[in-house]
Coordinates of C-alpha atoms and ligand atoms in Angstrom, one line a residue:
M1 CA 86.7 103.6 82.3
E2 CA 88.5 105.3 85.2
N3 CA 91.0 108.1 84.6
T4 CA 94.5 106.7 84.8
I5 CA 96.5 109.8 83.8
E6 CA 98.0 110.5 87.2
K7 CA 98.5 106.9 88.2
K8 CA 102.0 105.4 88.2
V9 CA 102.6 102.6 85.7
L10 CA 103.4 99.0 86.4
L11 CA 104.3 96.2 84.0
S12 CA 105.2 92.6 84.1
G13 CA 105.1 89.4 82.1
I14 CA 105.5 85.6 82.3
Q15 CA 106.6 83.2 79.7
P16 CA 103.9 80.8 78.6
S17 CA 106.4 78.0 78.2
G18 CA 104.4 75.7 80.5
D19 CA 101.6 75.8 83.1
L20 CA 101.9 78.6 85.7
H21 CA 103.2 77.4 89.0
L22 CA 103.1 78.4 92.7
G23 CA 106.4 80.4 92.3
N24 CA 104.9 82.5 89.5
Y25 CA 101.8 83.0 91.6
L26 CA 103.4 83.8 95.0
G27 CA 106.4 85.6 93.5
A28 CA 104.5 87.6 90.9
I29 CA 100.8 87.4 89.9
R30 CA 99.3 87.5 93.4
N31 CA 101.0 90.8 94.0
W32 CA 100.0 92.2 90.7
A33 CA 96.3 91.6 91.4
R34 CA 96.6 93.8 94.5
L35 CA 98.0 96.7 92.6
A36 CA 95.3 97.5 89.9
D37 CA 93.6 100.2 92.0
E38 CA 96.8 102.1 92.6
F39 CA 98.6 101.7 89.3
D40 CA 98.0 101.7 85.6
C41 CA 98.9 98.1 84.9
Y42 CA 100.2 96.2 81.9
F43 CA 100.6 92.4 82.1
F44 CA 101.4 90.2 79.2
M45 CA 102.2 86.7 78.0
A46 CA 105.8 86.7 77.0
D47 CA 105.4 84.3 74.1
M48 CA 108.3 85.7 72.1
H49 CA 110.7 84.9 74.9
T50 CA 109.6 81.3 75.0
I51 CA 110.9 80.4 71.5
T52 CA 114.5 80.9 72.8
V53 CA 113.9 77.3 73.8
R54 CA 112.2 75.0 71.3
Q55 CA 108.4 74.8 71.8
D56 CA 105.7 72.6 70.4
P57 CA 103.6 75.2 68.4
P58 CA 100.1 73.9 69.4
T59 CA 101.2 73.6 73.0
L60 CA 102.6 77.1 73.0
R61 CA 99.3 78.4 71.7
R62 CA 97.3 76.5 74.4
H63 CA 99.6 77.6 77.2
T64 CA 99.4 81.3 76.0
L65 CA 95.6 81.2 76.2
Q66 CA 95.6 79.2 79.4
Q67 CA 97.9 81.7 80.9
L68 CA 95.5 84.6 80.0
A69 CA 92.6 82.6 81.6
Q70 CA 94.7 82.1 84.7
Y71 CA 95.7 85.8 84.9
I72 CA 92.0 86.7 84.9
A73 CA 91.2 83.9 87.4
C74 CA 94.0 85.2 89.7
G75 CA 92.1 88.5 89.9
L76 CA 93.5 90.5 87.0
D77 CA 90.4 92.2 85.8
P78 CA 90.8 93.0 82.0
Q79 CA 88.7 96.2 82.5
R80 CA 91.2 97.5 84.9
N81 CA 94.5 96.0 83.6
T82 CA 95.8 95.9 80.1
L83 CA 96.3 92.2 79.4
F84 CA 98.0 91.3 76.1
I85 CA 100.0 88.8 74.1
Q86 CA 103.6 90.1 73.5
S87 CA 103.7 89.0 69.8
H88 CA 100.6 91.0 69.1
V89 CA 102.4 94.3 69.8
H90 CA 105.1 94.4 67.2
E91 CA 106.8 97.4 68.8
H92 CA 108.4 94.9 71.3
A93 CA 110.5 93.3 68.5
E94 CA 111.3 96.7 67.0
L95 CA 112.5 98.3 70.2
A96 CA 114.4 95.1 71.1
W97 CA 116.5 95.6 67.9
V98 CA 117.4 99.2 68.8
L99 CA 118.2 98.4 72.4
G100 CA 120.3 95.4 71.3
C101 CA 122.6 98.0 69.8
Y102 CA 123.0 99.7 73.2
T103 CA 123.6 96.5 75.2
M104 CA 127.1 95.1 75.6
F105 CA 128.2 91.6 74.8
G106 CA 129.9 91.5 78.3
E107 CA 126.7 92.5 80.0
L108 CA 124.7 89.7 78.2
S109 CA 127.4 87.2 79.0
R110 CA 127.0 87.8 82.7
M111 CA 123.3 87.0 82.8
T112 CA 122.5 84.1 85.1
Q113 CA 119.4 83.0 83.1
F114 CA 121.5 82.8 80.0
K115 CA 124.2 80.7 81.8
D116 CA 121.5 78.4 83.3
K117 CA 119.6 77.9 80.1
S118 CA 122.6 77.5 77.8
S119 CA 123.9 74.7 80.1
K120 CA 120.4 73.0 80.1
H121 CA 120.0 73.4 76.4
S122 CA 123.6 73.0 75.2
E123 CA 122.3 71.7 71.8
N124 CA 120.6 75.0 71.1
I125 CA 122.5 78.0 72.4
N126 CA 120.9 80.4 69.9
A127 CA 121.4 84.2 69.5
G128 CA 117.9 84.8 70.9
L129 CA 118.8 83.2 74.2
F130 CA 121.7 85.5 74.4
T131 CA 120.0 88.7 73.5
Y132 CA 116.8 87.9 75.5
P133 CA 117.5 90.7 78.0
A134 CA 117.4 93.3 75.2
L135 CA 113.9 92.1 74.4
M136 CA 112.9 92.1 78.0
A137 CA 114.3 95.7 78.3
A138 CA 112.1 96.6 75.3
D139 CA 109.0 95.0 76.9
I140 CA 109.5 97.2 79.9
L141 CA 110.8 100.5 78.6
L142 CA 108.0 100.8 75.9
Y143 CA 105.5 101.4 78.6
Q144 CA 107.5 103.8 80.7
P145 CA 106.7 102.0 83.9
D146 CA 107.6 103.1 87.4
Y147 CA 107.7 99.6 88.8
V148 CA 108.3 96.1 87.5
P149 CA 106.9 93.5 90.0
V150 CA 108.9 90.3 89.6
G151 CA 110.4 87.4 91.7
E152 CA 114.0 87.5 92.8
D153 CA 115.4 85.7 89.8
Q154 CA 114.4 88.5 87.4
K155 CA 116.2 91.2 89.4
Q156 CA 119.4 91.0 87.3
H157 CA 117.4 91.5 84.1
C158 CA 115.6 94.5 85.6
E159 CA 118.9 96.0 86.6
L160 CA 120.3 95.5 83.1
T161 CA 117.1 97.3 81.8
R162 CA 117.9 100.2 84.1
D163 CA 121.5 100.4 82.8
I164 CA 120.3 100.3 79.2
A165 CA 117.7 103.0 79.8
Q166 CA 120.3 105.2 81.6
R167 CA 122.8 104.7 78.8
F168 CA 120.2 105.6 76.2
N169 CA 119.1 108.7 78.2
N170 CA 122.6 109.9 78.6
L171 CA 123.1 109.9 74.9
Y172 CA 119.7 111.3 73.8
G173 CA 118.0 113.0 76.8
E174 CA 115.2 111.7 79.0
V175 CA 113.6 109.2 76.6
F176 CA 112.9 106.3 79.1
K177 CA 111.7 106.3 82.6
V178 CA 114.2 104.2 84.6
P179 CA 112.0 101.6 86.4
E180 CA 112.5 100.0 89.8
P181 CA 112.1 96.2 90.3
Y182 CA 109.4 95.5 92.9
I183 CA 110.2 92.3 94.7
P184 CA 107.9 90.9 97.4
K185 CA 109.3 90.4 100.9
V186 CA 107.9 86.8 101.3
G187 CA 107.5 84.5 98.3
A188 CA 110.1 86.1 96.0
R189 CA 112.0 82.9 95.7
I190 CA 109.9 79.7 96.1
M191 CA 112.2 76.7 95.9
S192 CA 111.6 73.2 94.5
L193 CA 109.8 70.8 96.8
T194 CA 112.2 68.0 95.9
D195 CA 115.4 70.1 95.9
P196 CA 115.3 73.2 98.1
A197 CA 118.6 74.4 96.5
S198 CA 116.9 75.1 93.2
K199 CA 114.1 77.5 92.5
M200 CA 110.7 76.0 91.7
S201 CA 110.4 75.8 87.9
K202 CA 108.1 74.2 85.4
S203 CA 110.9 72.0 84.1
D204 CA 111.0 70.0 87.4
A205 CA 107.4 68.6 87.6
A206 CA 107.9 66.6 90.8
G207 CA 109.1 69.6 92.8
C208 CA 106.7 72.0 91.2
V209 CA 103.0 72.8 92.1
F210 CA 101.0 74.0 89.2
L211 CA 98.1 76.3 89.6
L212 CA 95.9 73.8 87.8
D213 CA 97.0 70.8 90.0
K214 CA 94.1 69.0 91.7
P215 CA 94.0 69.1 95.5
E216 CA 95.0 65.4 95.8
D217 CA 98.1 66.0 93.6
I218 CA 99.0 69.1 95.7
M219 CA 98.7 67.0 98.9
R220 CA 100.8 64.2 97.5
K221 CA 103.6 66.6 96.4
F222 CA 103.7 68.3 99.8
K223 CA 103.7 65.0 101.7
K224 CA 106.8 64.1 99.7
A225 CA 108.5 67.5 100.1
V226 CA 112.1 67.4 101.2
T227 CA 112.6 68.9 104.7
D228 CA 115.9 68.4 106.5
S229 CA 118.7 66.0 107.0
D230 CA 119.5 67.4 110.5
T231 CA 118.3 65.6 113.6
E232 CA 116.3 68.6 115.0
R233 CA 112.9 67.7 113.5
C234 CA 111.2 70.9 114.4
V235 CA 109.5 73.7 112.4
R236 CA 112.0 76.6 112.7
Y237 CA 112.8 79.3 110.1
D238 CA 116.5 78.9 109.3
P239 CA 117.2 79.1 105.5
Q240 CA 120.9 78.2 106.0
T241 CA 120.6 75.0 107.9
K242 CA 117.0 74.1 107.2
P243 CA 116.3 75.3 103.6
G244 CA 113.5 72.8 102.9
V245 CA 111.6 73.8 106.0
A246 CA 112.2 77.5 105.4
N247 CA 110.8 77.1 101.9
L248 CA 107.6 75.4 103.2
M249 CA 107.3 78.1 105.9
S250 CA 107.5 80.8 103.2
I251 CA 104.8 79.1 101.2
Y252 CA 102.6 78.6 104.3
A253 CA 103.2 82.3 105.3
S254 CA 102.3 83.5 101.8
C255 CA 99.1 81.5 101.7
T256 CA 97.9 82.1 105.2
G257 CA 99.3 85.6 106.0
R258 CA 100.9 84.3 109.2
T259 CA 104.4 85.4 110.3
F260 CA 107.3 83.0 110.8
D261 CA 107.0 83.4 114.6
E262 CA 103.3 82.5 114.5
I263 CA 104.0 79.4 112.3
E264 CA 106.8 78.2 114.7
A265 CA 104.3 78.6 117.6
E266 CA 101.6 76.8 115.7
F267 CA 103.7 73.7 115.0
E268 CA 105.7 73.7 118.3
G269 CA 106.1 70.1 119.4
K270 CA 104.5 68.8 116.2
G271 CA 106.6 66.9 113.6
Y272 CA 106.9 67.4 109.9
G273 CA 104.2 64.7 109.5
V274 CA 101.7 67.4 110.7
F275 CA 103.4 70.4 109.2
K276 CA 103.7 69.2 105.6
P277 CA 100.0 68.3 105.0
A278 CA 99.0 71.6 106.7
V279 CA 101.1 73.5 104.1
G280 CA 99.6 71.3 101.3
E281 CA 96.0 72.1 102.5
A282 CA 96.7 75.8 102.7
V283 CA 98.1 75.7 99.1
A284 CA 95.2 73.6 97.8
E285 CA 92.7 76.0 99.4
T286 CA 94.5 79.0 97.9
L287 CA 94.6 77.5 94.4
R288 CA 91.1 75.9 94.3
P289 CA 89.2 79.0 93.2
I290 CA 91.8 79.9 90.7
R291 CA 91.7 76.4 89.1
E292 CA 87.9 76.4 89.0
E293 CA 87.7 79.9 87.5
S294 CA 90.4 79.3 84.9
E295 CA 88.7 76.1 83.7
R296 CA 85.5 78.1 83.3
I297 CA 87.2 81.0 81.5
M298 CA 89.2 78.6 79.2
K299 CA 85.9 77.3 77.7
D300 CA 84.9 80.8 76.6
K301 CA 87.2 81.3 73.6
A302 CA 85.3 84.4 72.3
Y303 CA 85.7 86.1 75.6
L304 CA 89.4 85.4 75.7
E305 CA 89.8 86.7 72.2
S306 CA 88.0 89.9 73.0
V307 CA 90.3 90.4 76.0
Y308 CA 93.6 89.9 74.2
R309 CA 92.5 92.0 71.1
D310 CA 91.4 94.9 73.3
G311 CA 94.6 94.5 75.4
A312 CA 96.9 94.6 72.3
E313 CA 95.2 97.7 71.0
R314 CA 95.6 99.6 74.2
A315 CA 99.2 98.4 74.7
S316 CA 100.1 99.3 71.1
R317 CA 99.0 102.9 71.6
T318 CA 101.4 103.4 74.4
A319 CA 104.2 101.3 72.8
R320 CA 104.0 103.2 69.5
R321 CA 104.4 106.6 71.3
T322 CA 107.7 105.4 72.9
L323 CA 109.0 103.8 69.8
N324 CA 108.3 106.9 67.6
K325 CA 110.3 108.9 70.1
V326 CA 113.2 106.4 70.0
Y327 CA 113.3 106.2 66.2
K328 CA 113.4 110.0 66.0
K329 CA 116.2 110.2 68.6
V330 CA 118.4 107.6 66.9
G331 CA 118.0 109.4 63.5
F332 CA 115.5 107.3 61.5
V333 CA 113.5 109.3 59.0
A334 CA 109.8 109.6 60.0
K335 CA 107.3 107.8 57.7
Ligands
TYM401 P1 109.4 83.7 84.2 O1 108.4 83.4 83.1 O2 110.4 82.7 84.4 O3 108.7 83.9 85.5 C1 107.5 84.8 85.7 C2 107.5 85.5 87.0 O4 107.5 84.5 88.1 C3 108.6 84.7 89.0 N1 109.1 83.4 89.4 C4 109.2 83.1 90.7 N2 109.0 83.8 91.8 C5 109.2 83.1 93.0 N3 109.7 81.8 93.1 C6 109.9 81.1 91.9 N4 110.3 79.8 92.0 C7 109.7 81.7 90.7 N5 109.8 81.3 89.4 C8 109.4 82.3 88.6 C9 109.7 85.4 88.1 O5 110.6 86.1 88.9 C10 108.8 86.3 87.3 O6 108.5 87.5 88.0 N6 112.1 87.1 81.7 C11 110.9 86.9 82.5 C12 109.6 87.1 81.7 C13 109.6 88.5 81.2 C14 109.4 89.7 81.9 C15 109.4 90.8 81.0 C16 109.1 90.0 83.3 C17 109.7 88.9 79.9 N7 109.7 90.2 79.7 C18 109.2 92.1 81.3 C19 109.0 91.3 83.6 C20 109.0 92.4 82.7 C21 110.9 85.4 82.9 O7 111.5 84.6 82.3 O8 110.0 85.1 83.9

């Protein structure tokens, strides 16, 4: 294996609370796959986070393994990236407890994801949902990463992580590296195809394109995508007045590498009836190899098991070092 000592460290995770979707791919994973050469990378399945909302246990297990298969199919080579399941590395839960004692009630109350999820799941506003950002800070700080590549919606949690790290360092010396969020310029916030005012999310199946969707389903979803209510039926990038079109343009730009100017020129004089299927086709072509490869990998359970076991072992080695340091700093007696 290559020497990673001098490389900067990068870490990120996704909740296996459903199938991965285009927002996860364009906002996060696709960028991760490009970074393996340059960085020492850790990517995980955030299964502990998912139980803040009730999950069906067999489905959660399936989604977790499927997500691992999809990570690999998206280009995350397990030889060059540490891929692991969060609950396999118990240091996450342990550090989360400590960091929870350095995170303020007021800070947690201001988190948008907490506000959103507690309004969506008003029957189950549990303590885990509230303290979720302390677990996320632990996920990150255990590995001393330089960067955390995420979509726009996770910026607030990353900023809180920085505040917690700084607070801890101010008390105990330089224990944690203070990481930077790393947010892509295009694709950081993919919106729902049926409601361009809300972000694409697995809970809204009609407006969401899943990585495992078949090309005909992808085409159907794009043909039905909401564009504009204004009368100017042209392809022009203006997120304020034409949020639906801007979203489709961002998706098209992310999949084809074209700029917004080039896209406007390409569709000049053509209506949405031409534009929407073109976006659908670009997405279907981008996702086709990922779907085929994940289906193939999913069948090889022994391979998947060897990947997540090896990943957890490697992740634990790093995580243990940080946790030992933290325990010593806060005054716990060494074993
Ligand atoms: P999650 O599981 O909701 O999303 C995973 C990643 O996908 C990005 N993303 C999007 N990007 C663009 N457009 C969208 N519509 C869209 N929807 C999701 C997210 O920004 C994220 O990068 N709390 C995290 C999971 C997590 C984590 C971590 C991330 C747990 N621990 C440590 C980084 C580091 C979450 O709920 O992401």
